[in-house]
């Protein structure tokens, strides 16, 4: 008979875990097991001191001089260069700026404009119906307001991409790891499919950056955007990033041509002239307080590697699946996340008919995950600060709630779930 995993086994794995020391770099509340770093990453300890420094010194004392003396003006590019190694990008190809929604709009508009030059007959943007809604909404808004005959085509299943990506397709716009199911696309293979048919490939890395190894250049991707407040632990509402590879930068133009993307913003010229390089992806003045804190999360990644993080992430998600299936066996739980490692992100989703109520009970007991329609309980595993014993303890709480039926079917829903 197979050995039943025990809590002591989990503790032994923690004792051997080379990443365990990194948990100290985060300030997590006592008594909380945080399995929602896929939605809002935990706070790096360094962020508090950094916030104080930016507010008291750089703003308070430096005042407007800090745009130069504290490096505020250069922050989007400096932070972009620190994200680059996590996603297989190069120096000078990434800026941290605006929101993921806005960056997606800029990248999509830029990709469509490039295709208009090359092959104006192509008018279709292909994406998935299961994509994160804002990605679909932004594409919808773009096609409606910049009315140039573009159409949005939504596929219901990755298998349909083969047919949908054809000679009408201008841009294939996908999220690499699905927010709800944790399904991970094969970026290189899907990008190759797009290129075979003359389409450009735009990737959203919101649930990939800092979560799974990404190599944009190896995959020959064309554009990418992503989030810093999820796995990168940048802080609530921290600015997002956009990647335009060097080979596309000269041709890259987008409609949000604000003064921060101008070649010489302080000429205050009446006409727009884009800056060289990735700076042209910027729009207007950046939220310096939020931007500055992104660095505290990125510094922690520099103490390890995405390979090491991936190894632990898969071990954590494997353990969670195994324990839920062995310890909560009699309950109507359905695994939504792929078992195959190559297709799995850093989260595990299970359905339960009362998923919302069960999740509310878990949160009351200090196990914080979240809920997504329909019926999906989502558990994110951030290897930087999640231990194997955390996984054990979370599953024990889940088992106890299910065994006792201790969940509220009529739980109140907050504005954010
Ligand atoms: C989280 C997420 C976003 C968030 O976009 P915001 O502009 O930051 O609200 C966008 N796209 C995907 C795929 C996401 O997972």
XYZ file of C-alpha atoms and ligand atoms in Angstrom:
432
model
C 0.000 0.000 0.000
C 1.238 3.471 -0.814
C 2.512 5.493 2.118
C -0.079 8.010 3.345
C 1.441 11.487 3.485
C 1.497 12.992 6.981
C 1.996 16.488 8.300
C 5.444 15.405 9.493
C 6.344 14.478 5.921
C 5.376 17.997 4.876
C 7.471 19.489 7.666
C 10.425 17.387 6.590
C 10.084 18.738 3.059
C 10.062 22.277 4.449
C 13.263 21.551 6.375
C 14.925 20.491 3.094
C 13.487 23.316 1.005
C 16.217 25.654 -0.317
C 13.595 28.381 -0.875
C 12.141 28.250 2.650
C 14.399 31.117 3.787
C 12.666 33.506 1.341
C 9.453 33.471 3.375
C 11.228 35.782 5.822
C 11.312 38.443 3.125
C 7.534 38.804 3.411
C 5.383 40.149 6.195
C 2.464 37.734 6.406
C -0.115 38.029 9.180
C -0.033 35.436 11.976
C -2.478 32.599 11.574
C -3.033 33.120 7.852
C -2.255 30.674 5.069
C -2.180 32.861 2.022
C -3.184 31.079 -1.166
C -4.189 34.149 -3.147
C -0.840 35.479 -4.340
C -2.183 34.930 -7.848
C -4.604 37.802 -7.232
C -2.688 40.089 -4.867
C 0.833 39.115 -3.866
C 1.908 39.397 -0.219
C 3.857 42.399 1.049
C 7.622 42.258 0.900
C 8.984 43.459 4.247
C 11.160 45.965 2.408
C 8.099 47.704 0.928
C 7.219 49.546 4.138
C 10.612 51.146 4.506
C 10.752 51.897 0.799
C 7.338 53.595 0.950
C 8.518 55.700 3.885
C 11.655 56.667 2.011
C 9.768 57.669 -1.121
C 7.168 59.673 0.803
C 9.399 61.304 3.431
C 12.687 61.738 1.596
C 12.125 61.670 -2.124
C 8.801 63.488 -2.156
C 9.029 65.367 1.149
C 12.580 66.612 0.895
C 13.488 66.173 -2.759
C 10.206 67.620 -4.051
C 10.169 68.060 -7.812
C 13.936 67.587 -7.990
C 13.376 63.884 -7.342
C 12.231 63.268 -10.915
C 15.936 63.548 -11.703
C 17.785 63.059 -8.406
C 15.783 60.046 -7.175
C 15.511 58.521 -10.645
C 11.726 58.753 -10.797
C 11.662 59.560 -14.501
C 13.735 56.499 -15.380
C 11.776 54.094 -13.142
C 9.544 52.473 -15.829
C 12.594 51.352 -17.811
C 14.741 50.460 -14.810
C 12.025 48.205 -13.397
C 11.355 46.795 -16.863
C 15.000 45.707 -17.096
C 14.602 43.886 -13.776
C 11.483 42.034 -14.995
C 13.136 41.132 -18.328
C 15.125 38.108 -17.061
C 11.959 36.580 -15.569
C 10.211 36.509 -18.952
C 13.011 35.924 -21.442
C 13.160 39.557 -22.557
C 16.251 41.745 -23.011
C 17.334 45.058 -21.566
C 15.495 47.962 -23.144
C 12.462 45.887 -24.138
C 10.163 46.218 -21.107
C 8.634 49.169 -19.252
C 6.540 49.091 -16.098
C 3.658 51.464 -16.637
C -0.122 51.884 -16.689
C -2.430 48.901 -16.142
C -2.502 45.532 -17.840
C -5.748 46.606 -19.531
C -4.128 49.738 -20.968
C -0.950 47.964 -21.996
C -2.987 45.304 -23.748
C -4.815 48.044 -25.642
C -1.523 49.639 -26.704
C 0.074 46.342 -27.742
C -3.017 45.194 -29.623
C -3.420 48.512 -31.417
C 0.283 48.460 -32.292
C 0.118 44.900 -33.599
C -2.978 45.675 -35.695
C -1.325 48.760 -37.170
C 1.717 46.688 -38.155
C -0.523 44.155 -39.860
C -2.366 46.923 -41.708
C 0.938 47.872 -43.302
C 1.875 44.294 -44.209
C -1.426 42.745 -45.223
C -4.493 45.006 -44.943
C -6.934 42.180 -45.750
C -6.360 40.665 -42.305
C -9.056 41.948 -40.003
C -9.591 39.353 -37.278
C -8.359 39.291 -33.692
C -8.539 35.771 -32.264
C -8.790 35.127 -28.548
C -10.509 32.761 -26.108
C -13.942 33.271 -24.597
C -12.410 32.071 -21.329
C -9.769 34.828 -21.411
C -9.762 37.274 -18.515
C -12.721 39.572 -19.262
C -10.788 42.838 -19.370
C -8.660 41.485 -22.229
C -11.799 40.777 -24.251
C -13.408 44.080 -23.226
C -10.354 46.099 -24.249
C -10.263 44.380 -27.638
C -14.004 45.007 -28.001
C -13.552 48.667 -27.138
C -10.704 48.991 -29.580
C -12.669 47.448 -32.454
C -15.719 49.583 -31.655
C -14.093 52.968 -31.137
C -11.256 52.782 -33.628
C -13.614 51.464 -36.250
C -11.400 50.142 -39.023
C -13.238 46.926 -39.788
C -11.516 44.778 -37.164
C -13.467 41.845 -35.790
C -13.085 39.816 -32.651
C -13.322 36.030 -32.908
C -13.707 34.091 -29.641
C -12.861 30.408 -29.513
C -14.307 28.120 -26.841
C -11.454 25.681 -26.624
C -7.698 25.728 -27.387
C -8.339 22.949 -29.944
C -10.248 25.462 -32.065
C -7.210 27.690 -32.508
C -5.968 25.589 -35.432
C -9.009 26.544 -37.454
C -9.474 30.089 -36.155
C -5.919 31.167 -36.899
C -6.038 31.469 -40.673
C -5.250 33.974 -43.393
C -7.867 36.438 -42.019
C -6.234 36.525 -38.593
C -4.199 39.641 -37.866
C -3.439 39.055 -34.190
C -3.701 36.042 -31.931
C -4.145 37.474 -28.450
C -3.985 34.953 -25.610
C -3.389 34.772 -21.908
C -0.566 32.319 -21.300
C -1.976 30.889 -18.027
C -5.750 31.002 -17.654
C -6.824 32.884 -14.524
C -9.687 30.540 -13.730
C -8.465 27.060 -14.624
C -4.685 27.475 -14.405
C -4.343 25.986 -17.926
C -1.013 26.939 -19.487
C -0.616 27.263 -23.247
C 2.474 26.020 -25.038
C 3.690 29.501 -25.940
C 6.244 28.422 -28.545
C 3.870 26.060 -30.352
C 0.931 28.486 -30.384
C 3.145 31.365 -31.507
C 4.486 29.160 -34.310
C 0.897 28.447 -35.364
C 0.195 32.195 -35.537
C 3.339 32.865 -37.558
C 2.645 29.989 -39.959
C -0.544 31.803 -40.949
C 0.989 35.281 -40.991
C -0.563 36.449 -37.696
C 1.208 38.196 -34.820
C 1.143 36.678 -31.326
C 0.328 38.867 -28.309
C 0.638 37.206 -24.897
C -0.795 38.284 -21.554
C 1.534 37.099 -18.784
C -0.624 38.231 -15.833
C -0.580 34.725 -14.296
C 2.836 33.782 -15.689
C 5.357 36.462 -14.723
C 6.994 35.257 -11.523
C 4.786 32.147 -11.555
C 6.169 29.972 -14.354
C 9.326 30.199 -16.480
C 8.652 32.272 -19.606
C 11.016 32.744 -22.535
C 9.459 35.254 -24.919
C 12.428 35.326 -27.280
C 12.771 31.552 -27.461
C 9.039 31.368 -28.247
C 9.472 34.171 -30.855
C 6.489 36.003 -29.403
C 5.652 39.418 -30.857
C 4.214 41.391 -27.930
C 3.487 40.769 -24.269
C 1.906 42.492 -21.294
C 1.560 41.461 -17.660
C 0.811 42.291 -14.099
C 3.110 43.191 -11.181
C 0.612 42.987 -8.306
C 0.035 39.231 -8.604
C 3.011 36.843 -8.461
C 5.537 39.703 -8.600
C 4.287 41.111 -5.273
C 4.369 44.750 -6.396
C 1.473 45.948 -4.221
C -2.246 46.641 -4.754
C -2.841 48.286 -8.119
C 0.874 48.426 -8.914
C 1.581 49.356 -12.534
C 1.754 46.618 -15.157
C 4.386 45.945 -17.822
C 4.573 45.863 -21.600
C 7.173 44.112 -23.729
C 7.963 45.122 -27.289
C 10.951 43.203 -28.656
C 13.720 45.187 -30.230
C 12.867 43.990 -33.768
C 9.347 45.490 -33.554
C 10.179 48.714 -31.721
C 10.808 50.939 -34.743
C 7.458 49.933 -36.278
C 5.543 50.067 -32.995
C 2.984 52.876 -32.672
C -0.195 53.081 -30.595
C -3.080 55.545 -30.173
C -2.313 56.536 -26.540
C 0.530 58.754 -27.656
C 1.068 60.787 -24.528
C 3.994 63.023 -23.703
C 5.968 60.360 -21.809
C 6.280 58.463 -25.087
C 7.573 61.519 -26.907
C 11.166 61.693 -28.135
C 11.699 65.028 -26.323
C 8.846 65.534 -23.827
C 10.267 68.747 -22.430
C 10.452 70.421 -25.822
C 6.697 70.762 -25.226
C 6.257 70.530 -28.992
C 2.708 70.727 -30.387
C 3.164 67.543 -32.474
C 3.872 63.978 -31.329
C 7.112 62.360 -32.296
C 7.733 58.928 -30.723
C 10.772 58.214 -28.606
C 13.202 55.546 -29.791
C 12.895 52.136 -28.230
C 10.521 50.883 -25.592
C 9.941 54.382 -24.149
C 7.382 54.944 -26.904
C 5.122 52.482 -25.079
C 4.677 55.003 -22.243
C 1.743 57.384 -22.121
C 1.625 59.899 -19.257
C 2.959 60.606 -15.767
C 3.371 57.482 -13.679
C 2.193 56.787 -10.089
C 5.632 56.984 -8.487
C 4.591 55.647 -5.072
C 3.179 52.439 -6.540
C 5.926 52.152 -9.098
C 8.701 52.419 -6.514
C 7.334 49.514 -4.465
C 7.447 47.146 -7.434
C 11.207 47.030 -6.969
C 10.892 45.424 -3.512
C 9.132 42.409 -4.997
C 11.592 42.089 -7.887
C 14.617 42.160 -5.576
C 13.440 38.920 -3.971
C 13.337 37.143 -7.327
C 16.992 38.011 -7.814
C 17.864 35.710 -4.899
C 16.588 32.639 -6.728
C 15.691 31.457 -10.234
C 12.455 30.770 -12.062
C 13.618 27.143 -12.460
C 13.948 26.701 -8.701
C 10.586 28.408 -8.158
C 8.933 26.230 -10.788
C 10.235 23.047 -9.192
C 8.730 24.029 -5.848
C 5.522 25.366 -7.404
C 4.854 22.019 -9.108
C 5.684 20.151 -5.901
C 3.212 22.340 -3.964
C 0.421 22.009 -6.516
C 1.010 18.245 -6.875
C 0.855 17.893 -3.091
C -2.327 19.942 -2.863
C -4.081 17.899 -5.550
C -2.949 14.642 -3.977
C -4.049 15.636 -0.466
C -7.417 17.039 -1.550
C -8.144 13.884 -3.516
C -7.050 11.518 -0.750
C -8.433 13.392 2.273
C -11.615 14.981 0.857
C -12.454 11.987 -1.316
C -16.168 11.608 -0.572
C -17.073 15.201 -1.475
C -18.232 16.544 -4.843
C -14.995 18.285 -5.793
C -13.884 18.544 -9.411
C -10.306 19.288 -10.435
C -10.309 21.946 -13.157
C -6.555 22.478 -13.395
C -4.537 20.215 -15.731
C -2.593 17.417 -14.055
C 0.025 17.571 -16.789
C 2.870 19.717 -15.514
C 3.547 21.435 -18.819
C -0.075 22.608 -19.003
C -0.338 23.811 -15.393
C 0.336 27.279 -13.987
C 0.998 27.939 -10.291
C -2.581 27.560 -9.072
C -5.084 24.767 -8.505
C -8.823 25.181 -9.020
C -11.501 22.841 -7.753
C -15.225 23.130 -8.340
C -17.745 22.467 -5.586
C -21.521 23.059 -5.884
C -21.221 25.451 -2.906
C -17.770 26.720 -3.827
C -18.486 30.284 -2.744
C -19.717 29.292 0.728
C -16.875 26.822 1.239
C -14.342 29.488 0.310
C -15.961 31.947 2.742
C -15.561 29.394 5.534
C -11.940 28.777 4.570
C -11.257 32.513 4.681
C -12.914 32.763 8.120
C -10.512 30.072 9.267
C -7.504 31.959 7.890
C -7.007 30.018 4.663
C -7.266 32.708 2.016
C -8.006 31.637 -1.531
C -10.700 33.060 -3.760
C -13.754 32.189 -5.777
C -14.499 32.560 -9.473
C -17.731 31.816 -11.281
C -18.930 29.186 -11.895
C -18.393 27.200 -8.674
C -14.607 27.488 -8.798
C -12.449 27.676 -5.670
C -9.066 28.978 -6.662
C -5.879 28.327 -4.698
C -2.685 30.100 -5.750
C 0.682 28.689 -4.683
C 3.495 31.179 -4.440
C 6.687 29.203 -3.812
C 8.409 32.267 -2.348
C 6.297 32.152 0.806
C 4.162 29.000 0.831
C 5.359 25.962 2.777
C 4.476 22.297 2.394
C 2.998 22.386 5.916
C 0.761 25.276 4.741
C -0.588 22.979 2.038
C -1.280 20.262 4.606
C -2.991 22.670 6.991
C -5.108 24.234 4.240
C -6.344 20.835 3.101
C -7.168 19.852 6.706
C -9.321 22.960 7.046
C -11.025 22.195 3.752
C -11.632 18.584 4.824
C -13.076 19.682 8.162
C -15.404 22.233 6.525
C -16.652 19.671 4.023
C -17.021 16.849 6.554
C -19.029 19.080 8.887
C -20.952 20.842 6.129
C -19.692 24.013 7.771
C -20.170 26.334 4.826
C -22.662 29.069 4.256
C -24.775 28.607 1.163
C -26.148 32.127 1.506
C -22.870 33.923 2.310
C -22.946 37.626 1.476
C -20.847 38.648 -1.482
C -18.570 41.641 -1.176
C -17.905 43.924 -4.125
C -14.683 41.965 -4.738
C -14.727 38.157 -4.532
C -5.314 40.168 -13.494
C -5.449 40.256 -14.980
C -5.659 41.487 -15.590
C -5.828 42.724 -14.754
O -5.867 43.877 -15.522
P -5.910 45.293 -14.785
O -5.841 46.264 -15.865
O -4.732 45.309 -13.847
O -7.156 45.361 -13.988
C -5.720 41.523 -16.969
N -5.591 40.393 -17.717
C -5.398 39.192 -17.138
C -5.245 37.986 -17.990
C -5.347 39.081 -15.753
O -5.177 37.897 -15.182
